[in-house]
Short mmCIF file of C-alpha atoms in Angstrom, two decimals:
data_model
loop_
_atom_site.label_atom_id
_atom_site.label_comp_id
_atom_site.label_asym_id
_atom_site.label_seq_id
_atom_site.Cartn_x
_atom_site.Cartn_y
_atom_site.Cartn_z
CA MET A 1 13.57 8.00 22.32
CA ARG A 2 13.63 10.03 19.12
CA ALA A 3 12.25 8.15 16.10
CA LEU A 4 12.56 9.44 12.55
CA LEU A 5 10.27 7.96 9.91
CA VAL A 6 11.56 8.37 6.35
CA SER A 7 9.22 8.32 3.37
CA SER A 8 9.23 9.76 -0.13
CA SER A 9 5.90 11.47 0.58
CA ASP A 10 3.52 12.09 3.46
CA SER A 11 0.32 11.63 1.49
CA SER A 12 0.84 10.25 -2.03
CA GLY A 13 0.26 6.50 -2.20
CA GLY A 14 -0.60 3.76 0.25
CA ALA A 15 2.89 3.53 1.75
CA ALA A 16 2.97 7.25 2.57
CA ILE A 17 -0.51 7.13 4.10
CA ALA A 18 0.42 4.12 6.25
CA ALA A 19 3.61 5.86 7.42
CA ARG A 20 1.79 9.07 8.33
CA ARG A 21 -0.83 7.15 10.28
CA LEU A 22 1.95 5.37 12.16
CA LEU A 23 3.54 8.77 12.91
CA ASP A 24 0.28 9.88 14.55
CA GLY A 25 0.04 6.60 16.46
CA LEU A 26 3.57 6.94 17.83
CA ILE A 27 2.98 10.56 18.84
CA HIS A 28 -0.19 9.48 20.64
CA LEU A 29 1.91 7.00 22.65
CA GLY A 30 4.30 9.74 23.68
CA VAL A 31 7.14 8.82 21.31
CA ASP A 32 9.21 11.78 20.06
CA ALA A 33 8.51 10.92 16.42
CA ARG A 34 8.98 12.90 13.23
CA MET A 35 8.67 12.10 9.55
CA LEU A 36 11.23 13.11 6.92
CA VAL A 37 9.87 13.33 3.36
CA ARG A 38 10.89 14.36 -0.14
CA LYS A 39 7.43 15.73 -0.96
CA LYS A 40 5.43 17.35 1.81
CA ARG A 41 1.78 17.88 0.90
CA SER A 42 0.20 18.09 4.36
CA SER A 43 0.42 20.78 7.06
CA HIS A 44 1.44 18.22 9.69
CA GLU A 45 3.85 19.95 12.08
CA ARG A 46 5.87 16.77 12.67
CA VAL A 47 6.45 16.18 8.93
CA ILE A 48 9.73 17.66 7.71
CA GLY A 49 9.96 18.58 4.05
CA PRO A 50 13.22 19.43 2.28
CA GLY A 51 14.73 22.89 2.27
CA PRO A 52 15.25 24.71 -1.06
CA TRP A 53 18.68 23.16 -1.75
CA ALA A 54 17.66 19.64 -0.78
CA ARG A 55 14.46 20.00 -2.82
CA LEU A 56 16.50 20.92 -5.88
CA LEU A 57 18.91 18.00 -5.41
CA GLU A 58 16.11 15.49 -4.83
CA ALA A 59 14.16 16.69 -7.86
CA ALA A 60 17.27 16.23 -10.02
CA ALA A 61 18.01 12.84 -8.43
CA SER A 62 14.47 11.67 -9.20
CA LYS A 63 15.07 12.23 -12.92
CA LEU A 64 18.68 11.01 -12.96
CA ASP A 65 17.80 7.79 -11.16
CA ARG A 66 15.72 6.66 -14.14
CA LEU A 67 18.46 7.18 -16.74
CA PRO A 68 19.82 3.60 -16.55
CA LEU A 69 16.35 2.33 -17.50
CA ALA A 70 16.96 3.68 -21.00
CA LEU A 71 19.70 1.04 -21.38
CA GLY A 72 17.57 -1.95 -20.47
CA ARG A 73 13.96 -2.91 -20.01
CA VAL A 74 12.82 -4.19 -16.59
CA ALA A 75 9.82 -6.52 -16.54
CA ASP A 76 7.96 -4.60 -13.81
CA ASP A 77 5.82 -1.58 -14.65
CA TYR A 78 7.88 0.58 -12.31
CA ALA A 79 11.58 0.23 -11.51
CA SER A 80 14.12 2.08 -9.34
CA PRO A 81 17.87 1.55 -9.88
CA GLY A 82 18.65 3.58 -6.76
CA TRP A 83 22.03 4.68 -8.16
CA VAL A 84 21.59 8.36 -7.29
CA GLY A 85 19.81 10.08 -4.43
CA GLY A 86 19.38 13.34 -2.61
CA PRO A 87 21.14 14.40 0.61
CA LEU A 88 19.29 11.88 2.76
CA GLY A 89 22.22 11.18 5.09
CA ARG A 90 22.73 14.85 5.92
CA ARG A 91 19.00 15.42 6.44
CA VAL A 92 18.79 12.42 8.78
CA ARG A 93 21.87 13.50 10.75
CA ASN A 94 20.38 16.95 11.24
CA GLU A 95 17.45 15.37 13.11
CA ARG A 96 19.76 13.37 15.44
CA PRO A 97 17.45 10.33 15.71
CA ASP A 98 17.91 7.33 17.99
CA ILE A 99 16.14 5.13 15.43
CA VAL A 100 15.54 5.56 11.70
CA HIS A 101 12.41 3.96 10.27
CA LEU A 102 12.47 3.61 6.49
CA HIS A 103 9.27 3.29 4.47
CA TRP A 104 9.01 3.84 0.67
CA ILE A 105 12.22 5.71 -0.18
CA CYS A 106 12.61 5.43 -3.96
CA GLY A 107 12.13 8.07 -6.64
CA GLY A 108 15.55 9.63 -6.12
CA MET A 109 15.35 9.95 -2.34
CA ALA A 110 18.09 7.47 -1.44
CA ARG A 111 21.07 5.79 -3.06
CA VAL A 112 21.48 2.06 -2.44
CA GLU A 113 25.06 2.46 -1.25
CA SER A 114 24.23 5.26 1.21
CA LEU A 115 21.70 3.37 3.35
CA PRO A 116 24.16 1.40 5.55
CA ARG A 117 25.75 4.72 6.54
CA LEU A 118 22.61 5.98 8.28
CA PRO A 119 23.62 7.32 11.71
CA ALA A 120 21.29 5.13 13.79
CA PRO A 121 19.84 1.61 13.91
CA ALA A 122 17.21 1.19 11.19
CA VAL A 123 13.82 -0.44 10.77
CA TRP A 124 12.57 -0.91 7.21
CA THR A 125 8.88 -1.53 6.51
CA LEU A 126 8.36 -3.37 3.22
CA HIS A 127 5.48 -1.67 1.42
CA ASP A 128 6.53 -3.49 -1.77
CA MET A 129 9.26 -5.93 -2.84
CA TRP A 130 11.94 -3.47 -3.99
CA ALA A 131 14.17 -3.83 -0.93
CA PHE A 132 14.96 -7.49 -1.63
CA CYS A 133 14.57 -7.48 -5.42
CA GLY A 134 16.64 -5.76 -8.09
CA ALA A 135 15.24 -2.60 -9.62
CA GLU A 136 11.67 -3.91 -9.80
CA HIS A 137 9.08 -3.18 -7.11
CA CYS A 138 6.98 -6.24 -7.86
CA ALA A 139 8.57 -9.59 -8.68
CA GLY A 140 5.51 -11.07 -10.38
CA ARG A 141 6.33 -14.67 -11.28
CA SER A 142 10.08 -14.13 -11.27
CA ARG A 143 12.12 -16.05 -8.69
CA ARG A 144 15.33 -14.09 -9.15
CA TYR A 145 15.07 -12.56 -5.68
CA ILE A 146 15.16 -16.13 -4.33
CA GLU A 147 17.65 -17.73 -6.74
CA GLY A 148 19.92 -14.75 -7.40
CA TYR A 149 20.04 -12.51 -10.47
CA ARG A 150 21.69 -14.56 -13.21
CA ALA A 151 21.66 -14.30 -16.98
CA GLY A 152 19.87 -17.63 -17.19
CA ASN A 153 16.80 -16.63 -15.12
CA ARG A 154 16.14 -13.19 -16.59
CA PRO A 155 12.43 -12.66 -17.43
CA ALA A 156 11.70 -13.23 -21.11
CA GLY A 157 10.26 -9.75 -21.65
CA GLU A 158 13.41 -7.90 -20.58
CA ARG A 159 15.83 -6.47 -23.13
CA GLY A 160 19.17 -4.66 -23.17
CA ALA A 161 21.30 -4.17 -20.07
CA ASP A 162 20.22 -6.24 -17.06
CA ILE A 163 19.37 -3.31 -14.77
CA GLY A 164 17.72 -5.62 -12.26
CA ARG A 165 20.89 -7.68 -11.85
CA TRP A 166 23.07 -4.57 -11.62
CA THR A 167 20.86 -3.08 -8.91
CA TRP A 168 20.62 -6.33 -6.95
CA GLU A 169 24.39 -6.86 -7.02
CA ARG A 170 24.94 -3.36 -5.65
CA LYS A 171 22.49 -4.08 -2.83
CA ARG A 172 24.19 -7.40 -2.06
CA ARG A 173 27.64 -5.84 -1.85
CA SER A 174 26.80 -2.67 0.05
CA TRP A 175 24.25 -4.11 2.48
CA SER A 176 26.24 -7.19 3.55
CA ALA A 177 27.78 -5.26 6.48
CA TRP A 178 24.58 -3.36 7.38
CA ASN A 179 24.17 -4.91 10.82
CA LYS A 180 21.81 -2.54 12.60
CA LEU A 181 18.76 -3.29 10.46
CA ALA A 182 15.44 -4.98 11.22
CA ILE A 183 12.89 -5.76 8.51
CA VAL A 184 9.13 -5.41 9.04
CA ALA A 185 6.51 -6.79 6.67
CA PRO A 186 2.89 -5.61 6.98
CA SER A 187 1.62 -9.02 5.84
CA ARG A 188 2.67 -12.59 6.54
CA TRP A 189 2.84 -13.07 2.77
CA MET A 190 5.42 -10.29 2.38
CA ALA A 191 7.35 -11.60 5.39
CA GLN A 192 7.59 -15.03 3.76
CA CYS A 193 8.82 -13.48 0.50
CA ALA A 194 11.51 -11.60 2.43
CA ARG A 195 12.59 -14.74 4.30
CA GLU A 196 12.95 -16.58 0.99
CA SER A 197 15.04 -13.80 -0.55
CA LEU A 198 18.81 -14.06 -0.81
CA LEU A 199 19.23 -10.51 0.46
CA PHE A 200 17.13 -10.81 3.62
CA ARG A 201 16.97 -14.50 4.50
CA ASP A 202 19.44 -14.01 7.40
CA ARG A 203 17.86 -10.79 8.66
CA ARG A 204 15.54 -10.25 11.56
CA ILE A 205 12.06 -10.10 10.01
CA GLU A 206 8.91 -9.16 11.93
CA THR A 207 5.29 -8.96 10.81
CA ILE A 208 3.43 -5.85 11.95
CA PRO A 209 0.24 -4.95 10.05
CA ASN A 210 -0.32 -1.33 9.09
CA GLY A 211 -2.96 0.42 11.14
CA LEU A 212 -5.56 3.17 10.98
CA ASN A 213 -7.61 5.31 13.34
CA CYS A 214 -10.72 3.24 14.04
CA GLU A 215 -12.45 6.25 15.58
CA VAL A 216 -12.32 8.05 12.23
CA PHE A 217 -12.95 4.91 10.17
CA ARG A 218 -16.11 3.68 11.88
CA PRO A 219 -19.63 2.59 10.94
CA ARG A 220 -22.02 5.48 10.34
CA ASP A 221 -25.65 5.83 9.39
CA LYS A 222 -25.75 4.84 5.72
CA ILE A 223 -28.56 7.19 4.68
CA GLU A 224 -27.00 10.20 6.40
CA SER A 225 -23.62 9.39 4.83
CA ARG A 226 -25.21 9.25 1.39
CA ARG A 227 -27.03 12.52 1.91
CA ALA A 228 -23.79 14.19 2.95
CA LEU A 229 -22.15 13.02 -0.29
CA GLY A 230 -25.18 13.56 -2.55
CA LEU A 231 -25.54 9.85 -3.35
CA PRO A 232 -28.72 7.91 -4.16
CA GLU A 233 -30.29 6.72 -0.92
CA GLN A 234 -32.09 3.58 -2.10
CA ARG A 235 -29.57 2.00 -4.49
CA ARG A 236 -27.02 -0.64 -3.58
CA LEU A 237 -23.60 0.97 -3.92
CA ILE A 238 -20.26 -0.67 -4.78
CA LEU A 239 -17.16 1.34 -3.90
CA PHE A 240 -13.76 1.04 -5.58
CA GLY A 241 -10.60 3.13 -5.82
CA ALA A 242 -9.52 4.77 -9.08
CA ALA A 243 -6.01 6.08 -8.54
CA PRO A 244 -4.42 7.46 -11.74
CA GLY A 245 -1.69 4.82 -11.96
CA SER A 246 -4.06 1.90 -11.44
CA TYR A 247 -5.40 2.10 -15.00
CA SER A 248 -1.97 1.54 -16.54
CA LEU A 249 -0.82 -1.19 -14.13
CA PRO A 250 -2.19 -4.62 -15.09
CA ARG A 251 -1.54 -5.97 -11.58
CA LYS A 252 -4.10 -3.51 -10.20
CA GLY A 253 -6.80 -5.39 -12.11
CA VAL A 254 -8.95 -2.36 -12.98
CA HIS A 255 -9.22 -3.71 -16.53
CA LEU A 256 -11.29 -6.60 -15.12
CA LEU A 257 -14.00 -4.43 -13.57
CA PRO A 258 -16.11 -3.95 -16.75
CA GLU A 259 -16.43 -7.73 -17.06
CA VAL A 260 -17.08 -8.11 -13.33
CA PHE A 261 -19.81 -5.47 -13.37
CA SER A 262 -21.36 -6.88 -16.54
CA LEU A 263 -21.62 -10.35 -14.98
CA LEU A 264 -23.01 -8.85 -11.78
CA ARG A 265 -25.65 -6.89 -13.67
CA GLN A 266 -26.81 -10.09 -15.38
CA ALA A 267 -27.03 -11.91 -12.04
CA MET A 268 -28.87 -9.20 -10.07
CA PRO A 269 -32.53 -8.18 -10.31
CA PRO A 270 -32.80 -5.31 -12.80
CA ILE A 271 -34.74 -3.00 -10.48
CA PRO A 272 -33.18 -1.39 -8.63
CA SER A 273 -29.84 -2.20 -10.18
CA PRO A 274 -26.69 -1.51 -8.14
CA ARG A 275 -24.41 1.41 -8.95
CA ALA A 276 -20.66 1.67 -8.68
CA LEU A 277 -18.93 4.53 -6.90
CA SER A 278 -15.29 5.43 -7.52
CA TYR A 279 -12.87 7.73 -5.77
CA GLY A 280 -9.49 8.98 -6.88
CA ALA A 281 -7.92 11.40 -9.31
CA ARG A 282 -9.32 9.77 -12.43
CA SER A 283 -12.96 9.16 -13.26
CA PRO A 284 -13.62 5.80 -14.96
CA GLY A 285 -16.51 7.25 -16.95
CA ALA A 286 -20.28 7.16 -16.60
CA ALA A 287 -20.54 3.38 -16.86
CA MET A 288 -18.48 0.18 -16.66
CA GLY A 289 -19.85 -3.10 -17.95
CA GLY A 290 -23.31 -1.58 -18.26
CA LEU A 291 -23.29 -0.54 -14.60
CA GLY A 292 -23.70 3.14 -13.82
CA VAL A 293 -20.66 4.74 -12.14
CA ASP A 294 -20.54 7.90 -10.03
CA SER A 295 -17.20 9.50 -9.18
CA LEU A 296 -16.37 11.24 -5.91
CA GLY A 297 -13.04 12.49 -7.25
CA ILE A 298 -10.16 12.99 -4.83
CA LEU A 299 -11.09 12.50 -1.19
CA ASP A 300 -8.64 14.81 0.52
CA SER A 301 -9.07 13.64 4.11
CA ASP A 302 -9.54 10.45 6.08
CA GLU A 303 -12.87 11.83 7.30
CA ARG A 304 -14.21 12.14 3.73
CA LEU A 305 -12.86 8.71 2.79
CA ALA A 306 -14.48 7.15 5.86
CA LEU A 307 -17.78 8.81 4.95
CA ALA A 308 -17.60 7.33 1.44
CA CYS A 309 -16.86 3.86 2.81
CA ALA A 310 -19.70 4.02 5.30
CA ALA A 311 -22.12 5.11 2.56
CA CYS A 312 -21.60 1.94 0.52
CA ASP A 313 -22.77 -1.66 0.75
CA VAL A 314 -19.59 -3.36 -0.44
CA PHE A 315 -16.02 -2.51 -1.43
CA VAL A 316 -14.43 -4.28 -4.40
CA LEU A 317 -10.68 -4.62 -4.98
CA PRO A 318 -9.70 -6.26 -8.31
CA SER A 319 -5.90 -6.26 -7.70
CA LEU A 320 -3.92 -9.27 -8.89
CA GLN A 321 -1.03 -8.63 -6.48
CA GLU A 322 -1.18 -6.78 -3.18
CA ASN A 323 0.63 -6.59 0.13
CA LEU A 324 -1.80 -5.40 2.84
CA PRO A 325 -4.06 -2.85 1.15
CA ASN A 326 -5.12 0.19 3.17
CA CYS A 327 -8.42 0.29 1.28
CA ILE A 328 -9.52 -3.08 2.65
CA MET A 329 -8.91 -2.16 6.28
CA GLU A 330 -10.55 1.24 5.70
CA ALA A 331 -13.73 -0.36 4.41
CA MET A 332 -13.77 -3.07 7.09
CA ALA A 333 -13.27 -0.54 9.88
CA CYS A 334 -16.37 1.26 8.56
CA GLY A 335 -18.34 -1.98 8.77
CA VAL A 336 -18.33 -2.63 5.02
CA PRO A 337 -17.60 -6.13 3.66
CA VAL A 338 -15.02 -6.51 0.89
CA ALA A 339 -14.86 -8.66 -2.24
CA ALA A 340 -11.35 -9.20 -3.59
CA PHE A 341 -9.06 -11.72 -5.23
CA ASP A 342 -7.21 -14.04 -2.86
CA VAL A 343 -3.72 -12.70 -3.62
CA GLY A 344 -0.75 -11.61 -1.50
CA GLY A 345 -1.80 -10.52 1.96
CA VAL A 346 -5.48 -10.08 1.04
CA GLY A 347 -6.32 -13.57 2.29
CA GLU A 348 -5.04 -12.58 5.73
CA MET A 349 -7.53 -9.72 5.89
CA ILE A 350 -10.78 -11.24 4.62
CA GLU A 351 -12.42 -14.33 6.08
CA HIS A 352 -14.33 -15.89 3.19
CA ARG A 353 -18.12 -15.73 3.63
CA THR A 354 -17.74 -14.26 7.14
CA ASP A 355 -16.75 -10.63 6.54
CA GLY A 356 -16.34 -10.66 2.77
CA TRP A 357 -15.53 -12.76 -0.26
CA LEU A 358 -12.20 -14.13 -1.51
CA ALA A 359 -12.36 -14.83 -5.24
CA ARG A 360 -10.03 -17.02 -7.21
CA PRO A 361 -7.18 -14.81 -8.54
CA GLY A 362 -8.08 -13.27 -11.89
CA ASP A 363 -11.50 -14.96 -12.06
CA ALA A 364 -13.92 -12.16 -12.95
CA ALA A 365 -16.94 -14.45 -12.65
CA ASP A 366 -15.99 -15.46 -9.11
CA LEU A 367 -15.45 -11.83 -8.09
CA ALA A 368 -18.85 -10.94 -9.57
CA GLU A 369 -20.40 -13.81 -7.62
CA GLY A 370 -18.82 -12.42 -4.47
CA LEU A 371 -20.40 -9.03 -5.06
CA ARG A 372 -23.76 -10.67 -5.74
CA TRP A 373 -23.48 -12.78 -2.57
CA ILE A 374 -22.71 -9.75 -0.39
CA LEU A 375 -25.36 -7.51 -1.96
CA ALA A 376 -28.04 -10.21 -1.65
CA HIS A 377 -27.03 -11.37 1.82
CA PRO A 378 -30.06 -11.75 4.13
CA ASN A 379 -28.15 -10.27 7.08
CA PRO A 380 -25.76 -7.57 5.81
CA GLU A 381 -25.44 -6.15 9.33
CA ARG A 382 -23.77 -9.39 10.44
CA LEU A 383 -21.20 -9.14 7.63
CA GLY A 384 -20.50 -5.52 8.51
CA ALA A 385 -20.14 -6.27 12.22
CA ALA A 386 -17.68 -9.08 11.48
CA ALA A 387 -15.64 -6.77 9.24
CA ARG A 388 -15.56 -4.08 11.93
CA GLU A 389 -14.53 -6.59 14.58
CA LYS A 390 -11.64 -7.80 12.40
CA ALA A 391 -10.41 -4.23 11.85
CA LEU A 392 -10.55 -3.41 15.56
CA ARG A 393 -8.68 -6.59 16.46
CA ASP A 394 -5.95 -6.49 13.82
CA TYR A 395 -5.63 -2.98 12.35
CA ALA A 396 -6.09 -0.42 15.13
CA ILE A 397 -3.26 2.11 14.86
CA ASP A 398 -2.54 1.99 18.61
CA THR A 399 -1.72 -1.71 18.31
CA ALA A 400 0.68 -1.13 15.40
CA ALA A 401 2.33 1.83 17.13
CA LYS A 402 2.90 -0.12 20.35
CA ARG A 403 4.52 -2.97 18.45
CA TYR A 404 6.82 -0.60 16.59
CA ARG A 405 7.72 1.21 19.80
CA ASP A 406 8.64 -2.14 21.38
CA LEU A 407 10.76 -3.01 18.34
CA TYR A 408 12.58 0.34 18.51
CA GLU A 409 13.34 -0.18 22.20
CA ASP A 410 14.57 -3.70 21.58
CA LEU A 411 16.96 -2.53 18.84
CA LEU A 412 18.36 0.17 21.10
CA GLN A 413 19.17 -2.20 23.98
#
């Protein structure tokens, strides 16, 4: 069986990372798997980047695809009309796959109308809500994906041409005869959203959590991990991600961290006070909410990321909407408890007061209390062991790869 995973990138963003980890898991099982991308950043021999001509077409398509957004405002922070794309069909046909596995394919990689013409049965993993929405990737409070895109239920903040409705109508028309398609949601929350949607309510929908290599992401000696990264050995450390886009996206909740850290600082003994540790392309500065912040910058390998997780006492995720975040399973696999808002699929990952803390959505005080509770816990080893056990049980990459392999085989029967 020859499986072709399709993703905009092999390393940029959570969807790309999840897809590349699945690629490795499938290869480990003996599946003849490859990954087709628009932007290849890694040296992975099974990842296929575009040739010069395809690269030129896809770069142009990425810019052209956003032109309709000048005619009308979409409520989401990021939108994809999907009206123009690169030569995806030709690139897929060149690989002669038995199964095509779509991941995040926006940004000019694919045209809505071209997807049903893929030359093999398809699996589509929903890393966000775009597939069953209009142009938006996150529905927020809108119910248009459930009710249909009508003039009367357009979000109040939208103006001009209804790009969301135009995109959704094109999906509805062109995908109605797309028979050889199975939908996979990483979280039960996303699966339920897809089942409620007008576009996918009659589709086959499975839930398969993303996975990771639990031999790389594993508990390590905390002091040795800190020494390797040049971190203070005796302070309590709080880890969080600082991707560039997260600062401009309200749903990522980074704007809440100064208040969270300020409340935590007031609740904790002053000596020694905890410190925050960020990773990602953008440094948040030397302090947030009166709490000192150190930045690790970009962690360019899973090994470095796992080392950073293992060095810390707790991971905090302030997102207000999430699917099944990689960062939570990464921390848990390293034996680190997580404090996060109970949104999306996050509640499926964390068991409140057993391996972490689920705060009320948007409640900075409750999230701060969760951090305090974890940092002051009399038996932090028990929390870490429970987190590790959950990751091994639910998020091992071998488990995810086996379930996908079984799904591929079932579709090909």
